[in-house]
Tab-separated table of N, CA and C in Angstrom:
chain	number	residue	atom	x	y	z
A	186	UNK	N	119.166	87.045	105.299
A	186	UNK	CA	118.279	87.965	105.985
A	186	UNK	C	117.053	88.242	105.104
A	187	UNK	N	115.925	88.490	105.722
A	187	UNK	CA	114.645	88.765	105.065
A	187	UNK	C	114.140	87.579	104.248
A	188	UNK	N	114.402	86.377	104.762
A	188	UNK	CA	113.935	85.165	104.107
A	188	UNK	C	112.803	84.486	104.885
A	189	UNK	N	112.502	84.977	106.096
A	189	UNK	CA	111.470	84.357	106.923
A	189	UNK	C	110.065	84.717	106.468
A	190	UNK	N	109.079	84.202	107.214
A	190	UNK	CA	107.691	84.525	106.921
A	190	UNK	C	107.489	86.030	107.018
A	191	UNK	N	106.599	86.542	106.189
A	191	UNK	CA	106.366	87.988	106.128
A	191	UNK	C	104.987	88.342	106.667
A	192	UNK	N	104.994	89.421	107.438
A	192	UNK	CA	103.749	89.905	108.031
A	192	UNK	C	103.661	91.411	107.865
A	193	UNK	N	102.440	91.901	107.854
A	193	UNK	CA	102.195	93.341	107.906
A	193	UNK	C	101.251	93.596	109.076
A	194	UNK	N	101.428	94.709	109.731
A	194	UNK	CA	100.583	95.047	110.870
A	194	UNK	C	99.246	95.614	110.395
A	195	UNK	N	98.331	95.706	111.334
A	195	UNK	CA	97.008	96.252	111.035
A	195	UNK	C	97.105	97.684	110.506
A	196	UNK	N	98.011	98.478	111.078
A	196	UNK	CA	98.180	99.860	110.632
A	196	UNK	C	98.590	99.941	109.175
A	197	UNK	N	99.495	99.064	108.755
A	197	UNK	CA	99.921	99.032	107.358
A	197	UNK	C	98.768	98.561	106.482
A	198	UNK	N	98.073	97.508	106.898
A	198	UNK	CA	96.933	97.006	106.117
A	198	UNK	C	95.890	98.089	105.883
A	199	UNK	N	95.678	98.928	106.894
A	199	UNK	CA	94.641	99.954	106.808
A	199	UNK	C	95.084	101.225	106.104
A	200	UNK	N	96.385	101.428	105.911
A	200	UNK	CA	96.822	102.712	105.365
A	200	UNK	C	97.663	102.637	104.095
A	201	UNK	N	98.147	101.453	103.743
A	201	UNK	CA	99.026	101.332	102.574
A	201	UNK	C	98.438	100.307	101.607
A	202	UNK	N	98.140	100.714	100.376
A	202	UNK	CA	97.587	99.769	99.404
A	202	UNK	C	98.508	98.564	99.185
A	203	UNK	N	97.908	97.436	98.903
A	203	UNK	CA	98.648	96.182	98.746
A	203	UNK	C	99.691	96.282	97.640
A	204	UNK	N	99.415	97.019	96.596
A	204	UNK	CA	100.379	97.166	95.505
A	204	UNK	C	101.659	97.850	95.960
A	205	UNK	N	101.524	98.844	96.817
A	205	UNK	CA	102.701	99.529	97.345
A	205	UNK	C	103.438	98.610	98.316
A	206	UNK	N	102.697	97.882	99.140
A	206	UNK	CA	103.339	96.916	100.040
A	206	UNK	C	104.179	95.923	99.231
A	207	UNK	N	103.615	95.396	98.168
A	207	UNK	CA	104.323	94.425	97.328
A	207	UNK	C	105.571	95.051	96.702
A	208	UNK	N	105.463	96.306	96.272
A	208	UNK	CA	106.617	96.990	95.696
A	208	UNK	C	107.742	97.130	96.727
A	209	UNK	N	107.391	97.490	97.954
A	209	UNK	CA	108.407	97.646	98.995
A	209	UNK	C	109.092	96.313	99.300
A	210	UNK	N	108.306	95.239	99.402
A	210	UNK	CA	108.912	93.910	99.604
A	210	UNK	C	109.841	93.580	98.439
A	211	UNK	N	109.439	93.941	97.212
A	211	UNK	CA	110.271	93.625	96.041
A	211	UNK	C	111.586	94.387	96.060
A	212	UNK	N	111.592	95.593	96.610
A	212	UNK	CA	112.844	96.341	96.719
A	212	UNK	C	113.829	95.603	97.628
A	213	UNK	N	113.328	95.069	98.733
A	213	UNK	CA	114.179	94.283	99.634
A	213	UNK	C	114.635	93.007	98.934
A	214	UNK	N	113.712	92.320	98.264
A	214	UNK	CA	114.056	91.081	97.553
A	214	UNK	C	115.149	91.318	96.520
A	215	UNK	N	115.069	92.440	95.804
A	215	UNK	CA	116.084	92.745	94.793
A	215	UNK	C	117.450	92.937	95.425
A	216	UNK	N	117.511	93.594	96.568
A	216	UNK	CA	118.797	93.766	97.247
A	216	UNK	C	119.356	92.418	97.700
A	217	UNK	N	118.474	91.551	98.198
A	217	UNK	CA	118.903	90.223	98.646
A	217	UNK	C	119.423	89.413	97.461
A	218	UNK	N	118.664	89.374	96.373
A	218	UNK	CA	119.023	88.516	95.242
A	218	UNK	C	120.237	89.020	94.474
A	219	UNK	N	120.426	90.312	94.447
A	219	UNK	CA	121.549	90.872	93.688
A	219	UNK	C	122.797	91.088	94.544
A	220	UNK	N	122.683	90.825	95.838
A	220	UNK	CA	123.811	90.996	96.760
A	220	UNK	C	124.456	92.372	96.612
A	221	UNK	N	123.610	93.396	96.387
A	221	UNK	CA	124.124	94.753	96.184
A	221	UNK	C	124.724	95.334	97.455
A	222	UNK	N	124.109	95.024	98.576
A	222	UNK	CA	124.545	95.600	99.841
A	222	UNK	C	124.186	94.620	100.959
A	223	UNK	N	124.984	94.602	101.999
A	223	UNK	CA	124.636	93.812	103.173
A	223	UNK	C	123.431	94.468	103.838
A	224	UNK	N	122.426	93.671	104.134
A	224	UNK	CA	121.192	94.242	104.680
A	224	UNK	C	121.237	94.360	106.190
A	225	UNK	N	120.756	95.495	106.670
A	225	UNK	CA	120.535	95.728	108.084
A	225	UNK	C	119.199	95.074	108.451
A	226	UNK	N	119.020	94.731	109.707
A	226	UNK	CA	117.753	94.115	110.140
A	226	UNK	C	116.579	95.084	110.028
A	227	UNK	N	116.868	96.390	109.933
A	227	UNK	CA	115.832	97.418	109.855
A	227	UNK	C	115.930	98.155	108.531
A	228	UNK	N	114.881	98.018	107.715
A	228	UNK	CA	114.771	98.751	106.463
A	228	UNK	C	113.727	99.849	106.660
A	229	UNK	N	114.030	101.049	106.207
A	229	UNK	CA	113.150	102.203	106.396
A	229	UNK	C	112.672	102.687	105.034
A	230	UNK	N	111.367	102.911	104.939
A	230	UNK	CA	110.764	103.457	103.723
A	230	UNK	C	110.009	104.725	104.092
A	231	UNK	N	110.309	105.800	103.397
A	231	UNK	CA	109.580	107.056	103.581
A	231	UNK	C	108.836	107.352	102.295
A	232	UNK	N	107.524	107.463	102.400
A	232	UNK	CA	106.690	107.785	101.256
A	232	UNK	C	106.258	109.234	101.383
A	233	UNK	N	106.504	110.004	100.314
A	233	UNK	CA	106.226	111.440	100.333
A	233	UNK	C	105.581	111.850	99.023
A	234	UNK	N	104.976	113.021	99.038
A	234	UNK	CA	104.444	113.611	97.813
A	234	UNK	C	105.602	114.190	97.007
A	235	UNK	N	105.535	114.045	95.696
A	235	UNK	CA	106.557	114.598	94.806
A	235	UNK	C	105.891	115.512	93.792
A	236	UNK	N	106.166	116.771	93.892
A	236	UNK	CA	105.631	117.770	92.956
A	236	UNK	C	104.108	117.795	92.895
A	237	UNK	N	103.457	117.441	93.972
A	237	UNK	CA	102.003	117.531	94.056
A	237	UNK	C	101.233	116.389	93.440
A	238	UNK	N	101.744	115.775	92.383
A	238	UNK	CA	101.002	114.682	91.736
A	238	UNK	C	101.871	113.446	91.523
A	239	UNK	N	102.867	113.295	92.364
A	239	UNK	CA	103.740	112.129	92.251
A	239	UNK	C	103.968	111.495	93.601
A	240	UNK	N	104.477	110.286	93.564
A	240	UNK	CA	104.800	109.555	94.794
A	240	UNK	C	106.300	109.344	94.838
A	241	UNK	N	106.922	109.780	95.908
A	241	UNK	CA	108.343	109.546	96.125
A	241	UNK	C	108.481	108.487	97.208
A	242	UNK	N	109.345	107.516	96.952
A	242	UNK	CA	109.645	106.475	97.931
A	242	UNK	C	111.150	106.499	98.171
A	243	UNK	N	111.523	106.716	99.416
A	243	UNK	CA	112.926	106.678	99.812
A	243	UNK	C	113.137	105.408	100.627
A	244	UNK	N	114.102	104.619	100.198
A	244	UNK	CA	114.441	103.360	100.877
A	244	UNK	C	115.830	103.540	101.453
A	245	UNK	N	115.953	103.309	102.768
A	245	UNK	CA	117.265	103.495	103.380
A	245	UNK	C	117.475	102.516	104.530
A	246	UNK	N	118.746	102.407	104.908
A	246	UNK	CA	119.141	101.674	106.102
A	246	UNK	C	120.357	102.386	106.662
A	247	UNK	N	120.662	102.108	107.936
A	247	UNK	CA	121.760	102.808	108.597
A	247	UNK	C	123.099	102.094	108.478
A	248	UNK	N	123.133	100.775	108.755
A	248	UNK	CA	124.412	100.068	108.793
A	248	UNK	C	124.336	98.810	107.949
A	249	UNK	N	125.102	98.683	106.886
A	249	UNK	CA	125.877	99.752	106.286
A	249	UNK	C	124.951	100.751	105.601
A	250	UNK	N	125.429	101.944	105.424
A	250	UNK	CA	124.602	103.008	104.852
A	250	UNK	C	124.127	102.630	103.448
A	251	UNK	N	122.835	102.821	103.234
A	251	UNK	CA	122.221	102.578	101.923
A	251	UNK	C	121.077	103.555	101.770
A	252	UNK	N	120.916	104.076	100.545
A	252	UNK	CA	119.845	105.023	100.262
A	252	UNK	C	119.498	104.928	98.785
A	253	UNK	N	118.203	104.838	98.482
A	253	UNK	CA	117.721	104.839	97.099
A	253	UNK	C	116.404	105.599	97.065
A	254	UNK	N	116.145	106.246	95.945
A	254	UNK	CA	114.924	107.041	95.791
A	254	UNK	C	114.216	106.641	94.498
A	255	UNK	N	112.897	106.528	94.594
A	255	UNK	CA	112.061	106.178	93.453
A	255	UNK	C	110.941	107.205	93.376
A	256	UNK	N	110.631	107.671	92.159
A	256	UNK	CA	109.573	108.661	91.979
A	256	UNK	C	108.632	108.166	90.888
A	257	UNK	N	107.337	108.212	91.191
A	257	UNK	CA	106.298	107.817	90.247
A	257	UNK	C	105.409	109.032	89.985
A	258	UNK	N	105.187	109.341	88.716
A	258	UNK	CA	104.363	110.489	88.338
A	258	UNK	C	102.896	110.102	88.237
A	259	UNK	N	102.055	111.127	88.229
A	259	UNK	CA	100.612	110.979	88.020
A	259	UNK	C	99.947	110.047	89.023
A	260	UNK	N	100.236	110.263	90.290
A	260	UNK	CA	99.601	109.517	91.369
A	260	UNK	C	98.520	110.418	91.960
A	261	UNK	N	97.284	109.946	91.979
A	261	UNK	CA	96.163	110.783	92.428
A	261	UNK	C	96.266	111.170	93.889
A	262	UNK	N	96.569	110.208	94.743
A	262	UNK	CA	96.661	110.471	96.180
A	262	UNK	C	97.976	109.923	96.720
A	263	UNK	N	99.044	110.703	96.617
A	263	UNK	CA	100.311	110.205	97.146
A	263	UNK	C	100.227	109.983	98.661
A	264	UNK	N	100.851	108.933	99.119
A	264	UNK	CA	100.885	108.631	100.548
A	264	UNK	C	102.009	109.412	101.215
A	265	UNK	N	101.769	109.801	102.442
A	265	UNK	CA	102.795	110.427	103.267
A	265	UNK	C	102.862	109.600	104.544
A	266	UNK	N	103.841	108.693	104.575
A	266	UNK	CA	103.945	107.759	105.692
A	266	UNK	C	105.369	107.208	105.753
A	267	UNK	N	105.791	106.840	106.940
A	267	UNK	CA	107.066	106.149	107.133
A	267	UNK	C	106.742	104.717	107.544
A	268	UNK	N	107.484	103.775	106.976
A	268	UNK	CA	107.297	102.360	107.278
A	268	UNK	C	108.627	101.732	107.642
A	269	UNK	N	108.572	100.767	108.547
A	269	UNK	CA	109.735	99.963	108.893
A	269	UNK	C	109.471	98.532	108.443
A	270	UNK	N	110.525	97.877	107.980
A	270	UNK	CA	110.476	96.439	107.770
A	270	UNK	C	111.591	95.866	108.641
A	271	UNK	N	111.200	95.023	109.584
A	271	UNK	CA	112.120	94.508	110.591
A	271	UNK	C	112.246	92.993	110.442
A	272	UNK	N	113.493	92.519	110.389
A	272	UNK	CA	113.765	91.088	110.354
A	272	UNK	C	114.309	90.689	111.726
A	273	UNK	N	113.551	89.876	112.457
A	273	UNK	CA	114.004	89.463	113.795
A	273	UNK	C	114.705	88.102	113.766
A	274	UNK	N	114.994	87.611	112.580
A	274	UNK	CA	115.656	86.312	112.453
A	274	UNK	C	114.697	85.187	112.121
A	275	UNK	N	113.446	85.333	112.519
A	275	UNK	CA	112.415	84.342	112.234
A	275	UNK	C	111.335	84.915	111.333
A	276	UNK	N	110.886	86.125	111.660
A	276	UNK	CA	109.812	86.787	110.929
A	276	UNK	C	110.283	88.121	110.376
A	277	UNK	N	109.642	88.535	109.286
A	277	UNK	CA	109.868	89.851	108.712
A	277	UNK	C	108.538	90.594	108.818
A	278	UNK	N	108.566	91.758	109.443
A	278	UNK	CA	107.334	92.490	109.707
A	278	UNK	C	107.412	93.894	109.155
A	279	UNK	N	106.396	94.278	108.392
A	279	UNK	CA	106.252	95.646	107.907
A	279	UNK	C	105.302	96.357	108.861
A	280	UNK	N	105.752	97.479	109.419
A	280	UNK	CA	104.939	98.171	110.413
A	280	UNK	C	105.119	99.684	110.311
A	281	UNK	N	104.201	100.393	110.928
A	281	UNK	CA	104.335	101.832	111.106
A	281	UNK	C	105.232	102.066	112.313
A	282	UNK	N	105.939	103.191	112.368
A	282	UNK	CA	106.830	103.447	113.507
A	282	UNK	C	106.127	103.333	114.863
A	283	UNK	N	104.892	103.781	114.952
A	283	UNK	CA	104.181	103.732	116.232
A	283	UNK	C	103.761	102.323	116.624
A	284	UNK	N	103.876	101.359	115.709
A	284	UNK	CA	103.517	99.970	116.013
A	284	UNK	C	104.741	99.135	116.386
A	285	UNK	N	105.868	99.705	116.335
A	285	UNK	CA	107.126	98.994	116.563
A	285	UNK	C	107.258	98.550	117.952
């Protein structure tokens, strides 16, 4: 799973810096390569402000249950957005919930 061609939607391109996009893809890649957990076709990322000057990233899936949290300090403009990464068997797409 998550081995197909990767795409991002226009909404993601316009609202999420490429470095953060790459980090999110790497989180999925690490789970795949380390066989830590069976991956669901839907990966959810919630980006939130942490203590006013940090970025919190929550990575989760429903089945089987998985949850991880990452916090980065000294971020000038933390993003507040939810993103989905969906694997349809052929393509992997990173999108905003409203683009799904």
